[in-house]
Tab-separated table of C-alpha atoms in Angstrom:
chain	number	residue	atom	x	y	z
A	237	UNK	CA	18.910	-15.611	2.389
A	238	UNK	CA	16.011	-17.359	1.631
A	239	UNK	CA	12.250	-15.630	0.503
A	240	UNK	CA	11.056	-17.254	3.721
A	241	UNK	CA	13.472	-15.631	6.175
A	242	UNK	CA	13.119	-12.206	4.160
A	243	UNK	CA	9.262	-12.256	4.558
A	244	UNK	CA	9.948	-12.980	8.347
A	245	UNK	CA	12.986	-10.531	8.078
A	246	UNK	CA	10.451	-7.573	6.696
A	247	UNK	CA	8.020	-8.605	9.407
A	248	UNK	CA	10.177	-8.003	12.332
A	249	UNK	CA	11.217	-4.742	10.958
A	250	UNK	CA	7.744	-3.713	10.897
A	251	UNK	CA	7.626	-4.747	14.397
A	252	UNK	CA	4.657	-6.877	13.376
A	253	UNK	CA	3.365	-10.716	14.758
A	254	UNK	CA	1.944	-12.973	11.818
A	255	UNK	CA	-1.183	-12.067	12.867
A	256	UNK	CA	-0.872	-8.316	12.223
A	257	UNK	CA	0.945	-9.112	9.291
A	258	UNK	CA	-1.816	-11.520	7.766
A	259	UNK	CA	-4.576	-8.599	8.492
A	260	UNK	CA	-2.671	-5.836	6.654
A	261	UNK	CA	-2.494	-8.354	4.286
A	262	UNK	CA	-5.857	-9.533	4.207
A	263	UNK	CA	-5.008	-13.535	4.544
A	264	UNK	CA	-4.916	-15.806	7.267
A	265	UNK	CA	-2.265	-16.076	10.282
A	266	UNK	CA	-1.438	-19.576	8.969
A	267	UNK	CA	-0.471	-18.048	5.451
A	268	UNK	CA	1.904	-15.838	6.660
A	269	UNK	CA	3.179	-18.591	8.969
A	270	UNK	CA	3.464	-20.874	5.350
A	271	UNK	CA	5.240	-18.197	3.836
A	272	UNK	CA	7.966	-18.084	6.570
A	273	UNK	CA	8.307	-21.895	7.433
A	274	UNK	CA	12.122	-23.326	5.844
A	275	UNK	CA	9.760	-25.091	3.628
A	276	UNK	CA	6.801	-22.816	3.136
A	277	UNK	CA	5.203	-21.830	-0.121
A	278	UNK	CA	5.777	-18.335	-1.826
A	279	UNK	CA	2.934	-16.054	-1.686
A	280	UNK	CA	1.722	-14.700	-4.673
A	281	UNK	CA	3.055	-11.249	-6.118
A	282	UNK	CA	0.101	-9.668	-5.301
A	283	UNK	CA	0.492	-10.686	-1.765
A	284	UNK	CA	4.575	-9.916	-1.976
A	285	UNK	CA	3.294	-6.441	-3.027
A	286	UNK	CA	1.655	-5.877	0.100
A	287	UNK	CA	3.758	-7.572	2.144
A	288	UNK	CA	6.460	-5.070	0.899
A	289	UNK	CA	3.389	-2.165	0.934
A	290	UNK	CA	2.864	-3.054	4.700
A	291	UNK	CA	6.341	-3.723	6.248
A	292	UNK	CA	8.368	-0.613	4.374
A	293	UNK	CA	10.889	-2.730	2.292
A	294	UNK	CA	11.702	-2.357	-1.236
A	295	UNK	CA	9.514	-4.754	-2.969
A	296	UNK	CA	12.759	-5.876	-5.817
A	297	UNK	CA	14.563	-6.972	-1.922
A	298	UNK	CA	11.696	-9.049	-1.125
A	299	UNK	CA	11.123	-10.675	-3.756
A	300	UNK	CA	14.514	-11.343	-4.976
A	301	UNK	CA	16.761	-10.590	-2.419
A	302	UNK	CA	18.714	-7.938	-4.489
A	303	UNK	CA	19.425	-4.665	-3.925
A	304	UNK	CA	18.418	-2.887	0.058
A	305	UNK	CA	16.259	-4.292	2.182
A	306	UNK	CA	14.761	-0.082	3.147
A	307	UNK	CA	14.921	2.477	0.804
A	308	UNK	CA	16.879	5.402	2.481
A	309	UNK	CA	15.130	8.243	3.327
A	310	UNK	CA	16.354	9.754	-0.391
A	311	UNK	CA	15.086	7.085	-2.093
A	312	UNK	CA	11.661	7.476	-0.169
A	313	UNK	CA	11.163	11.289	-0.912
A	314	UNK	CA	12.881	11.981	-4.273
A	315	UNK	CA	11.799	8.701	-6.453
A	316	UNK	CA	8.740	6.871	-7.939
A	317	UNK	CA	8.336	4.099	-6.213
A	318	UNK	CA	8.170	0.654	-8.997
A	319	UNK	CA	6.052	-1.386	-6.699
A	320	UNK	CA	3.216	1.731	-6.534
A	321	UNK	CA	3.518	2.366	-10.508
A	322	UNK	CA	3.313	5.448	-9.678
A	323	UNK	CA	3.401	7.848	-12.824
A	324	UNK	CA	3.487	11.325	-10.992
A	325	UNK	CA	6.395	13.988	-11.502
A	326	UNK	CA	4.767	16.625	-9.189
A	327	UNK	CA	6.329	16.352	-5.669
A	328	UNK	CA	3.099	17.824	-4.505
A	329	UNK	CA	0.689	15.391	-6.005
A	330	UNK	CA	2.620	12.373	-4.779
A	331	UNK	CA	2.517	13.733	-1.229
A	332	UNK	CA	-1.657	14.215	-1.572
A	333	UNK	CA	-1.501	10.385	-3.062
A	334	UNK	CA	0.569	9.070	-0.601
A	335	UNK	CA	-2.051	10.758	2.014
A	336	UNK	CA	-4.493	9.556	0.295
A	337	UNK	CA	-3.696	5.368	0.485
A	338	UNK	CA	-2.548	6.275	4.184
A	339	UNK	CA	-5.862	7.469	5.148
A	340	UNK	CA	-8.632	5.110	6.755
A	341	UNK	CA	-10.426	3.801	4.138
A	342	UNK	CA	-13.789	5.396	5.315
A	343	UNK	CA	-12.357	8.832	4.639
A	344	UNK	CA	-11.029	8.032	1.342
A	345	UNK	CA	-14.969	9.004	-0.605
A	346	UNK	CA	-14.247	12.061	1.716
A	347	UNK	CA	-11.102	13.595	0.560
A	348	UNK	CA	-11.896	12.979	-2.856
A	349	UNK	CA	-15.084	14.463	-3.049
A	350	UNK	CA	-13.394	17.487	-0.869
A	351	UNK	CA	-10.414	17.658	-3.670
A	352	UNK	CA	-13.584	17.875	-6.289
A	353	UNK	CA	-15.553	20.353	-4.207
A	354	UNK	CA	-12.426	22.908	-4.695
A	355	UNK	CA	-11.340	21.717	-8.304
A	356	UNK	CA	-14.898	23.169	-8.977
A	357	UNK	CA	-14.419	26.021	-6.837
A	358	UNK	CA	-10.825	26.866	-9.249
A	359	UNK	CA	-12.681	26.310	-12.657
A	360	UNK	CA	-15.806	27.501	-12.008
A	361	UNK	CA	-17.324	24.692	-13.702
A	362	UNK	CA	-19.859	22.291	-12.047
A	363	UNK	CA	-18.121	19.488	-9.931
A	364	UNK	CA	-18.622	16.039	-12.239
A	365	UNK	CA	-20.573	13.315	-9.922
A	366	UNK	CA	-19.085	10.416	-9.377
A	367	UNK	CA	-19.385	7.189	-11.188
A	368	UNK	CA	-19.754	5.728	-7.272
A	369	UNK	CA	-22.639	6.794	-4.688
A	370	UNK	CA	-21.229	7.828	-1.279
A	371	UNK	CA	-23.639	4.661	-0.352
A	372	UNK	CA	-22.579	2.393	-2.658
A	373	UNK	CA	-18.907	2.947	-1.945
A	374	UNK	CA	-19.446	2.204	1.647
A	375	UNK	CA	-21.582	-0.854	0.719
A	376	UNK	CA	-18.125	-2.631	-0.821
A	377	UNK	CA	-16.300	-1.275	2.246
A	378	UNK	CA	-18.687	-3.579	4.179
């Protein structure tokens, strides 16, 4: 199988059109519609990343075309995902990270300064203020 018909492969299993696709993404329709031609350029790893991110297969699948296209549900709750480098060993802490990147991105500034707020609360010491204004993290949003 091809990169091309994997990318379009992942797609449909996400029950997503290009367009959808290319938003998630953050390219155009006619990129995604490149990257799924017989012929079509690869996108870049950054954009396989996503693609993978976006469309819930295993990034190593995608890219390569070894190993499963879906990680089983196992895989999913009991491992460290490669394509997230994620470096966390407490079952707890993944879950409030994997919240975290599923949340809108306008309540992102939110839940962190919330998880701050009661670090403070726990330690009694003065909650640290943020390198990033509430305004000037919504600025780069816009």
């Amino acid at each position: 199988m091809t990169s091309q018909q994997r990318i379009r492969l992942a797609r449909r299993h996400a029950a997503m059109s290009q367009t959808q696709l290319a938003q998630a993404v953050g390219v155009q329709r006619s990129a995604v519609s490149h990257w799924e031609a017989p012929q079509g350029k690869n996108p870049s790893v950054k954009h396989l990343r996503e693609i993978a991110m976006v469309t819930g297969v295993q990034f190593e699948w995608l890219a390569t075309g070894r190993g499963q296209m879906a990680p089983s549900r196992d895989t999913v709750l009991d491992s460290v995902s490669a394509v997230d480098a994620l470096l966390v060993d407490d079952s707890l802490e993944q879950r409030l990270l994997m919240a975290f990147r599923e949340a809108p991105v306008r309540a992102r500034l939110a839940l962190v300064e919330l998880m701050e707020e009661l670090a403070s609360q726990r330690t009694g010491r003065p909650r640290t203020r943020s390198l990033m204004t509430s305004d000037a993290y919504y600025e780069t949003l816009d």
